[in-house]
Coordinates of C-alpha atoms and ligand atoms in Angstrom, one line a residue:
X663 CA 24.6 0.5 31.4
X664 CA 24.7 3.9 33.2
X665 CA 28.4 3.2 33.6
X666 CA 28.7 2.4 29.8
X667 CA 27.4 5.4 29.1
X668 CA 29.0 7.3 31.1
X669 CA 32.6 6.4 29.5
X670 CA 30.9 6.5 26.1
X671 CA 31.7 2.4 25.6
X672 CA 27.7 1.9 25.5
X673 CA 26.7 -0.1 22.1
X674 CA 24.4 1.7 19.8
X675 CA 20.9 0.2 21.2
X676 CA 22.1 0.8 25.0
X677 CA 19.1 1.3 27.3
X678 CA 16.5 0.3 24.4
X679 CA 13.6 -2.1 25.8
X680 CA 13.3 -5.1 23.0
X681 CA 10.3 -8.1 23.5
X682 CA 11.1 -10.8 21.2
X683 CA 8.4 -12.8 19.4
X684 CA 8.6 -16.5 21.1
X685 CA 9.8 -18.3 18.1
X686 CA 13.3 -17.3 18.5
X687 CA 16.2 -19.7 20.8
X688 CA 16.9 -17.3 23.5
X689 CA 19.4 -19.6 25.8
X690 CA 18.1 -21.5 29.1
X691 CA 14.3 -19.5 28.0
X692 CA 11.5 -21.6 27.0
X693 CA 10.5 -20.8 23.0
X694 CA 6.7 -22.1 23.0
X695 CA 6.4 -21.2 19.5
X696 CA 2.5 -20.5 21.0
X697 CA 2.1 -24.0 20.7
X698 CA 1.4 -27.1 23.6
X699 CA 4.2 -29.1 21.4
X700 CA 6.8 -26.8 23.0
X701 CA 4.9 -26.0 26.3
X702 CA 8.2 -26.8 28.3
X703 CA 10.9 -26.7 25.5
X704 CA 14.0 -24.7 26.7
X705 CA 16.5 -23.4 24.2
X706 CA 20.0 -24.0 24.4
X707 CA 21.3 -21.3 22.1
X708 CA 20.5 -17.9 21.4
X709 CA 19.9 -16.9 17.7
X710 CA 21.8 -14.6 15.9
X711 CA 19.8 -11.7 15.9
X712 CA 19.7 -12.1 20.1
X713 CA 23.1 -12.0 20.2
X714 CA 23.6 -9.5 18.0
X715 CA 21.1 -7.7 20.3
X716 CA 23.0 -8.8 23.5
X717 CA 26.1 -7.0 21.5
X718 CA 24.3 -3.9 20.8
X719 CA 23.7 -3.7 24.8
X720 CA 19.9 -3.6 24.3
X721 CA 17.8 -4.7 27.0
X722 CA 15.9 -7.7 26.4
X723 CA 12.5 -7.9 28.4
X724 CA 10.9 -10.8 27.6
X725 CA 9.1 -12.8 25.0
X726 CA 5.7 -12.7 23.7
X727 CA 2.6 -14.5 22.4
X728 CA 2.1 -15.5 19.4
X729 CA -0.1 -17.7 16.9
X730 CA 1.0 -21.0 17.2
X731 CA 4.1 -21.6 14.5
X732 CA 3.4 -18.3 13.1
X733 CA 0.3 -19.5 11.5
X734 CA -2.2 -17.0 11.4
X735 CA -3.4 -13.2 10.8
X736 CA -5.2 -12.3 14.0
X737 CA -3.0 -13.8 17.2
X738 CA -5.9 -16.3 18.2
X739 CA -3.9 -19.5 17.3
X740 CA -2.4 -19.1 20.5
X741 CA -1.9 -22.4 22.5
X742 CA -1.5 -19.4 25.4
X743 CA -5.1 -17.8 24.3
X744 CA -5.3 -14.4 22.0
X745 CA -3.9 -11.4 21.9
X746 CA -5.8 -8.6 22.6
X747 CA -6.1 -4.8 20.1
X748 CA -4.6 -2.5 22.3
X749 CA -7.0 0.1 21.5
X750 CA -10.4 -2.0 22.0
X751 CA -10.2 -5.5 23.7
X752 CA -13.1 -6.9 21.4
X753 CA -10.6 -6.3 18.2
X754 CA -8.2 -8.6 17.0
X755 CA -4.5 -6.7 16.8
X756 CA -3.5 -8.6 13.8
X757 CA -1.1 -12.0 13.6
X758 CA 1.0 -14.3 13.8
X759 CA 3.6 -11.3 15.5
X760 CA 0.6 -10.4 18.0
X761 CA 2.0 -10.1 21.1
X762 CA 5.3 -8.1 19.6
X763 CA 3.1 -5.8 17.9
X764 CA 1.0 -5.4 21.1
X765 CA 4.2 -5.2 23.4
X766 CA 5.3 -1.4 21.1
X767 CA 2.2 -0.5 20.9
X768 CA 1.1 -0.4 24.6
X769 CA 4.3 0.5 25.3
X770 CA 5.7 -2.0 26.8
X771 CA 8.6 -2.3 24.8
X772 CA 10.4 0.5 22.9
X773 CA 10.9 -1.8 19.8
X774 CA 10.6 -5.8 19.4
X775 CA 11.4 -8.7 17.0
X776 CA 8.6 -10.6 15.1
X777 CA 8.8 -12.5 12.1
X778 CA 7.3 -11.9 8.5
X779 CA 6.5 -14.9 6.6
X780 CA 3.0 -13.6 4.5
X781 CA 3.0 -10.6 6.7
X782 CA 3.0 -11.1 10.4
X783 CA 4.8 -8.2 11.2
X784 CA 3.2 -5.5 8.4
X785 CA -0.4 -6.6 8.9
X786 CA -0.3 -6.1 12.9
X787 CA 1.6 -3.1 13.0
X788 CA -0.9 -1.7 10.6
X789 CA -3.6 -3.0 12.4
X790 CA -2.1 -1.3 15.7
X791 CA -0.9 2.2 14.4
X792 CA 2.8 1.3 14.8
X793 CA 6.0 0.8 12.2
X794 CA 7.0 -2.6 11.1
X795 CA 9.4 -3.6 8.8
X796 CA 9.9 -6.9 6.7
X797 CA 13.4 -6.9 5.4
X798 CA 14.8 -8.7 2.2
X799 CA 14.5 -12.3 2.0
X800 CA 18.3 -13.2 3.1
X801 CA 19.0 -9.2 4.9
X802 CA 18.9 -11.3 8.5
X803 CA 20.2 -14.1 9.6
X804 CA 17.6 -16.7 10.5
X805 CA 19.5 -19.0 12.9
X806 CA 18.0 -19.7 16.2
X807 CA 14.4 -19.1 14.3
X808 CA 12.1 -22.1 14.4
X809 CA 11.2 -22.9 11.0
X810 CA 7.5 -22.1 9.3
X811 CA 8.1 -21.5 5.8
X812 CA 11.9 -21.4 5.3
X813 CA 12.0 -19.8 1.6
X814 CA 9.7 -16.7 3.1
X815 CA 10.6 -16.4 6.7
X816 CA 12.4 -13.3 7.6
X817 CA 13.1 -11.4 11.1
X818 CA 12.4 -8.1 11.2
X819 CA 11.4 -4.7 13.7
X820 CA 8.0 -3.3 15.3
X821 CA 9.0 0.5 16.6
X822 CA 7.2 3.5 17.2
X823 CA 9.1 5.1 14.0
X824 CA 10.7 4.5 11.4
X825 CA 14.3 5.9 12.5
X826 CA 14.2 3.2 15.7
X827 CA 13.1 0.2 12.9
X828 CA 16.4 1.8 11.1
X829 CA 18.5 1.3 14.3
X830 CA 17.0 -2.0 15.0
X831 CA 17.9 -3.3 11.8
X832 CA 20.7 -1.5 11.1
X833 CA 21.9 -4.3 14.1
X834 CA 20.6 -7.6 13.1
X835 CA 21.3 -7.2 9.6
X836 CA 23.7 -8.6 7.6
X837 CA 25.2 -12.1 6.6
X838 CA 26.2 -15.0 9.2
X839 CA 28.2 -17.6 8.5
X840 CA 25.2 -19.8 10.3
X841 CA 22.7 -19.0 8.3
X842 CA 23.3 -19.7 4.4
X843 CA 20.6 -18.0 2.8
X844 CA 21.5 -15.3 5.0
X845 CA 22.8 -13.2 2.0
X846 CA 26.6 -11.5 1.5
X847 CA 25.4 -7.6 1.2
X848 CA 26.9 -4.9 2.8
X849 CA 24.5 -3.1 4.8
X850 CA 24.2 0.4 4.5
X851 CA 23.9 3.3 6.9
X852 CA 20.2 3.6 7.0
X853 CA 19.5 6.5 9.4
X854 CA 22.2 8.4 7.5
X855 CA 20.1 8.0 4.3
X856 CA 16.8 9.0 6.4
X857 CA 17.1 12.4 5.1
X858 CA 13.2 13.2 4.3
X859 CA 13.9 14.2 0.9
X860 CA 11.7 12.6 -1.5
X861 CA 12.0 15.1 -4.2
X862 CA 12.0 13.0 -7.7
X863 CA 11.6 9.5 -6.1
X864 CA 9.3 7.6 -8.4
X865 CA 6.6 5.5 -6.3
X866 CA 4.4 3.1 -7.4
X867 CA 0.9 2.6 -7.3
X868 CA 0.0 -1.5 -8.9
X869 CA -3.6 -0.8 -10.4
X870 CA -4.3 -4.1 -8.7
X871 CA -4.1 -3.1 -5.1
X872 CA -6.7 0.0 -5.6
X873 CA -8.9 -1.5 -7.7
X874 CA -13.1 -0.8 -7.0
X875 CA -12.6 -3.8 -4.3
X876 CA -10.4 -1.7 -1.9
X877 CA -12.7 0.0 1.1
X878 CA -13.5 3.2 0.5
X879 CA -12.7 4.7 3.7
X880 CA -8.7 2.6 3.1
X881 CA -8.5 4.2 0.1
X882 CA -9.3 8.0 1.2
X883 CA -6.8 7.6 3.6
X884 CA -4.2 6.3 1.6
X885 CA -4.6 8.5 -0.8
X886 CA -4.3 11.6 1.3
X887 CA -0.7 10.1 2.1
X888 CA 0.0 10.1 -1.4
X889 CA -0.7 13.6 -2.7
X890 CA 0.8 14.4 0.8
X891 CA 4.0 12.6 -0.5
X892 CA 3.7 14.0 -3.8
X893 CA 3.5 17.4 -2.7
X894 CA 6.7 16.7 -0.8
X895 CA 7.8 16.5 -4.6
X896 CA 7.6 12.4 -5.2
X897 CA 6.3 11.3 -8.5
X898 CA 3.4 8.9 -8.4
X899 CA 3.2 6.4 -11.1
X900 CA 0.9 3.9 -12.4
X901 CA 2.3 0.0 -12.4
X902 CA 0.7 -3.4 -13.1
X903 CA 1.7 -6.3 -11.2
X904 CA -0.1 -8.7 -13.3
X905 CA -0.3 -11.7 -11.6
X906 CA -1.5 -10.2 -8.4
X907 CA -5.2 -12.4 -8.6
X908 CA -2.6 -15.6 -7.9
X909 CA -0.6 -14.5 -4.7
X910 CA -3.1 -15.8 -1.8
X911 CA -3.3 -19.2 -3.6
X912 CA 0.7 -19.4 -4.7
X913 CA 1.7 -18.7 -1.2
X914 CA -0.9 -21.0 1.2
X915 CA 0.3 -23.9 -1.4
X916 CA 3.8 -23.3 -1.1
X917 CA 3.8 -21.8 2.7
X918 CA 1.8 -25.1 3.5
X919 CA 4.3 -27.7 1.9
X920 CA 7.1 -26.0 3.9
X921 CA 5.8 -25.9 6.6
X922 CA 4.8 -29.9 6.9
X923 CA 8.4 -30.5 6.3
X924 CA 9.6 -28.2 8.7
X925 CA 6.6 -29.4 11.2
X926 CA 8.0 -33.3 10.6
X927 CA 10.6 -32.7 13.7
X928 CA 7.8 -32.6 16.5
X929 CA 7.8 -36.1 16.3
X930 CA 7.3 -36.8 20.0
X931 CA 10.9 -38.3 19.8
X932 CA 13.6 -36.0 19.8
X933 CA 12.1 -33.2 21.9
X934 CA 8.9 -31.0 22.7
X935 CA 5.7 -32.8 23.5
X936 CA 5.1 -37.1 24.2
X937 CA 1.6 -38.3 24.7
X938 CA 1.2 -40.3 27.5
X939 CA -0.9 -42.5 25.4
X940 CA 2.2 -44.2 24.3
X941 CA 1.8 -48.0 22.9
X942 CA 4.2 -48.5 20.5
X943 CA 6.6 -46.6 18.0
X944 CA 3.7 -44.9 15.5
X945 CA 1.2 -44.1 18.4
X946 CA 3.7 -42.1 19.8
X947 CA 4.3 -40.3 16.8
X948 CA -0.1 -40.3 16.1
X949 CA -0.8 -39.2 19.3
X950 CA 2.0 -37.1 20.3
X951 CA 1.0 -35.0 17.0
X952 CA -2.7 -35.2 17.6
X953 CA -2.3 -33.7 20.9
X954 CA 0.7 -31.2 20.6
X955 CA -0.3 -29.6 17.6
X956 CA -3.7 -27.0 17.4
X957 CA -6.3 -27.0 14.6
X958 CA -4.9 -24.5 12.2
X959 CA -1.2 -26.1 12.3
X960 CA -2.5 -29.7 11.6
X961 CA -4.9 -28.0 8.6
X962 CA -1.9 -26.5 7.3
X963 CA 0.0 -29.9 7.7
X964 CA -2.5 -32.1 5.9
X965 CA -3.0 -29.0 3.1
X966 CA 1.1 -29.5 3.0
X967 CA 1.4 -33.2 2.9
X968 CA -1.4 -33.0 0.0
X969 CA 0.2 -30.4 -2.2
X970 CA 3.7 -32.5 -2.1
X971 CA 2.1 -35.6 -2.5
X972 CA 2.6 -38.0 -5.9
X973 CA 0.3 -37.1 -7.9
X974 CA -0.7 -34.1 -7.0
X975 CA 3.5 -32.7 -6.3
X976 CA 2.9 -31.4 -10.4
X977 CA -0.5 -30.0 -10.3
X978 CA -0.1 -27.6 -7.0
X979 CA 3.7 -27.5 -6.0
X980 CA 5.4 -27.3 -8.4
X981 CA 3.0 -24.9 -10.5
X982 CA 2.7 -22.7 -7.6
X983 CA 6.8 -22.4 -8.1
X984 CA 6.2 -21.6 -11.6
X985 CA 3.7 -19.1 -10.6
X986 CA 6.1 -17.6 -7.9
X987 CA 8.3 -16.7 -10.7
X988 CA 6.1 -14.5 -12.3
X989 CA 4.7 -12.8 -9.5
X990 CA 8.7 -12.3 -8.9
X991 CA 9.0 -11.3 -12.3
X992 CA 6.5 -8.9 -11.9
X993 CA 8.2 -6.9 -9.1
X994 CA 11.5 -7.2 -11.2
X995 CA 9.4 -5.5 -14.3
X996 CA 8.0 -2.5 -11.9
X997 CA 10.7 -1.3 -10.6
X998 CA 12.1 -0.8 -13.7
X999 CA 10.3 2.0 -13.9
X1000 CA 10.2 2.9 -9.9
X1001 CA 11.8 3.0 -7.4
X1002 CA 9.4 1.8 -4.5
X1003 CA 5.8 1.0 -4.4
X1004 CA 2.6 1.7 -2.4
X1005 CA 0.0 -0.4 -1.2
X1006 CA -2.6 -1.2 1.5
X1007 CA -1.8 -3.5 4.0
X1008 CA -4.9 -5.0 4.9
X1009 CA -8.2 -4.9 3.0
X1010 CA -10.4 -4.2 6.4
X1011 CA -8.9 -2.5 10.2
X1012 CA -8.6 -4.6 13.0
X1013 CA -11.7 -7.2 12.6
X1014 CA -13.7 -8.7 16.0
X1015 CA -12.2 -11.4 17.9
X1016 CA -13.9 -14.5 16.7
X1017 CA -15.3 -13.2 13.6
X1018 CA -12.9 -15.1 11.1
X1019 CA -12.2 -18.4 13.4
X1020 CA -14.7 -19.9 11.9
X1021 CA -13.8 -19.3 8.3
X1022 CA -10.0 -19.9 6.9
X1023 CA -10.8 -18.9 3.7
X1024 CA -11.5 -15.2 5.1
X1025 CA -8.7 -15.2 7.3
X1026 CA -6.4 -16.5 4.5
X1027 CA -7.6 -13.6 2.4
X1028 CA -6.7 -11.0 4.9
X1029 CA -3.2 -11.4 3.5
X1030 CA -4.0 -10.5 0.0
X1031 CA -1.7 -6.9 0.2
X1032 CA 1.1 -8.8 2.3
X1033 CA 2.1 -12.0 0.6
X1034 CA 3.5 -11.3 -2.2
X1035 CA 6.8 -9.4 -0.7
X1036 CA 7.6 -12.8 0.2
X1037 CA 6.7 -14.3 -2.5
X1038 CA 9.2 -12.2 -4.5
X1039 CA 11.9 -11.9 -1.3
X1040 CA 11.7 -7.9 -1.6
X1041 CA 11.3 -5.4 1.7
X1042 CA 8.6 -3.5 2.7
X1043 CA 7.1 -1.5 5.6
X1044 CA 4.1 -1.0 7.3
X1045 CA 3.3 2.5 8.6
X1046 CA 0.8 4.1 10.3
X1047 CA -1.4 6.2 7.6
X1048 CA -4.7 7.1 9.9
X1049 CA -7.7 5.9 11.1
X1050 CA -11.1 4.9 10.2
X1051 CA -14.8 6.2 11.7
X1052 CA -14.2 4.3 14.6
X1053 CA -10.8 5.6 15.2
X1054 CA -9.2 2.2 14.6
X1055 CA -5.5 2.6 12.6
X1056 CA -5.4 2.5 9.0
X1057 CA -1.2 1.7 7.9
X1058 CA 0.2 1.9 4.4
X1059 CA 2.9 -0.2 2.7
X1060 CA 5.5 0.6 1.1
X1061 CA 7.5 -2.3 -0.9
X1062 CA 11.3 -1.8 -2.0
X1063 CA 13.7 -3.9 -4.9
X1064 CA 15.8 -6.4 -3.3
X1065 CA 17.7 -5.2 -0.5
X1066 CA 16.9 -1.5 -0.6
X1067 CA 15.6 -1.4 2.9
X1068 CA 16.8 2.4 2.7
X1069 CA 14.5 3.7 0.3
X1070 CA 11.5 2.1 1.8
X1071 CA 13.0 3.1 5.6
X1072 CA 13.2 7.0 4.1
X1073 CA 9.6 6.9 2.9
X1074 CA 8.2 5.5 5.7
X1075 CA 9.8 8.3 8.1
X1076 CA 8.6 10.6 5.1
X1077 CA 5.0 9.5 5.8
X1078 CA 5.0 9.9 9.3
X1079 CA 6.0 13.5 8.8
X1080 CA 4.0 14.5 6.2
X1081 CA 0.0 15.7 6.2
Ligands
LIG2496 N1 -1.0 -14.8 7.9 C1 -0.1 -15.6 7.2 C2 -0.2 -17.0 7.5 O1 -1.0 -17.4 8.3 C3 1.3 -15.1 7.4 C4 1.9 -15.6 8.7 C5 3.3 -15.1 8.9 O2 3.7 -14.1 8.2 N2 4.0 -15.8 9.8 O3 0.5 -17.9 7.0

């Protein structure tokens, strides 16, 4: 690299440290996925955004824990055990992308790859006091990413800043011809538009997300950020997002009936995990599953298998489509009128380890600020905003329109600069 360098032939991420969330094909590594059902599954390609990584001449360390399929919002899922907070060892640091969050903000990494499906890379990073950025449904190329939720799934940055989420992206983005939904767009020069100058930018604030339920100590500190912002000469306004009471439910329906589709592969068969308790063709498939899989993906399966099931497909699926329509329509409708929007990221800071385990209700409703970017495919950041009474990081969102990563990308940096 020094020798790159030194003859000015060193690709743009040259010496940058990357961990990689372990749900990406990295070839001849194992990709555990956090889960017993890949314990000892090697992969034998690298995704797209690795290579594109490999390209770049960034240094890949390693990869990282994670909740098991991505399923989660506190990194306890974890066939390998839980993630630790950083900053107090009796926190959680936020999930599914725990240990990727964890990795940038102990500084073992510079930046790293997690993956955003309801917001496990927002809701971490917020929860640590770092950047992290969940582009636009179709802005990355997904290949070599082990399926969750494949109509939400998106790869995306943890950094330090903002600028080094730009450089990261600005180098897995765009389309690949193996990855379909990975969308034809060009991709702009982000750090080129990261000029800090927010004067007449119209940001939005969705009554929704600050209604009397938000925490009161959330809501001081976010709104500091915003008369800091307006100040800098931004124009807040008012929006509705009217259908924001039917996110959580819209995206565990749909997220769920993915996902038991996607989950069908781990069959015992093909590869991954085979119970030795092997009689005949279905007890390999019965037990295999029974014993490969942890409690929260096989809840997620059977809530899945329900939702798509005859008699049921009309009632739950394929109203929670309809429903995803309007809460897309919804975002269309705002940003008529703005040009990016803010929100909290989590309604609480980093809770205790163990304190929602018992309760997936709770833990489910921990994404209520997060999920709908992917229900309506659009970007948006986490970035660090402050801290509570206990000195434990407070972040704020910031959602964009359909591939306007830049806006979103120019606020965020705005935010880290401003008082
Ligand atoms: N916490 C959400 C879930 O459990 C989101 C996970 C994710 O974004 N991968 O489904």
């Amino acid at each position: 690299m020094d020798e790159k360098l030194r003859s000015g032939t060193a690709g743009p991420l040259a010496g940058m440290v990357v961990a990689v969330k372990d749900v990406l094909s990295m070839q001849g590594t194992k990709t555990t996925c956090g889960s017993a059902m890949l314990k000892e599954f090697v992969s034998i390609y690298d995704a797209t955004v690795i290579e594109r990584l490999r390209a770049a001449d960034a240094v890949i360390i390693g990869k990282t824990n994670m909740d098991e399929f991505a399923m989660g919002s506190s990194g306890e899922n974890s066939a390998y055990g839980p993630t630790l907070h950083p900053l107090d060892e009796t926190k959680v640091p936020g999930g599914s992308s725990s240990g990727s969050c964890v990795a940038v903000a102990a500084g073992l990494s510079t930046v790293s790859l997690g993956t955003d499906t309801g917001g496990s890379i927002r809701q971490p990073a917020g929860f640590c006091g770092i950047v992290g950025l969940k582009p636009t449904y179709g802005r990355v190329s997904r290949y070599g990413l082990v399926a969750f939720a494949s109509s939400f799934d998106q790869i995306g940055p943890f950094a330090r800043t903002s600028r080094d989420a730009a450089r990261v992206l600005q180098v897995i983005a765009g389309s690949d011809p193996k990855d379909a939904t990975s969308a034809p767009v060009e991709v702009p020069d982000f750090l080129s538009l990261m000029n800090r100058d927010v004067k007449g930018l119209k940001i939005g604030l969705p009554k929704e997300y600050f209604s009397d339920a938000l925490d009161a100590g959330i809501r001081s500190v976010l709104e500091k950020k915003i008369d800091a912002l307006r100040n800098a000469g931004a124009v807040i306004v008012p929006v509705s997002l009217p259908h924001s009471e039917y996110t959580i439910s819209t995206y565990y329906i749909l997220a769920t009936a993915e996902a038991s589709s996607n989950l069908a592969r781990y069959d015992g068969a093909r590869y991954g995990y085979r119970s030795k308790n092997v009689k005949d063709l279905n007890g390999m498939y019965v037990h295999s599953r029974s014993e490969g899989f942890g409690s929260e993906v096989k809840r997620r399966i059977m809530l899945g298998t329900y939702v798509l099931s005859s008699g049921y497909y009309d009632a739950y699926y394929r109203k929670a489509q309809q429903v995803r329509r309007l809460i897309q329509n919804d975002f269309v409708n705002a940003f008529n009128s703005v040009d990016c929007i803010i929100t909290p990221i989590a309604p609480t800071t980093a809770f205790g380890l163990g304190e929602k385990m018992e309760d997936p209700l709770q833990m489910y409703l921990n994404d209520i600020y997060t999920v709908s970017a992917n229900l309506a495919g659009i970007p948006g950041i986490s970035v660090p905003a402050g801290a509570d009474v206990n000195g434990m990081p407070i972040g704020i969102q910031v959602l964009g329109k359909q591939f306007d990563e830049a806006t979103i990308l120019k606020v965020g940096d705005v935010i880290e600069t401003v008082q």
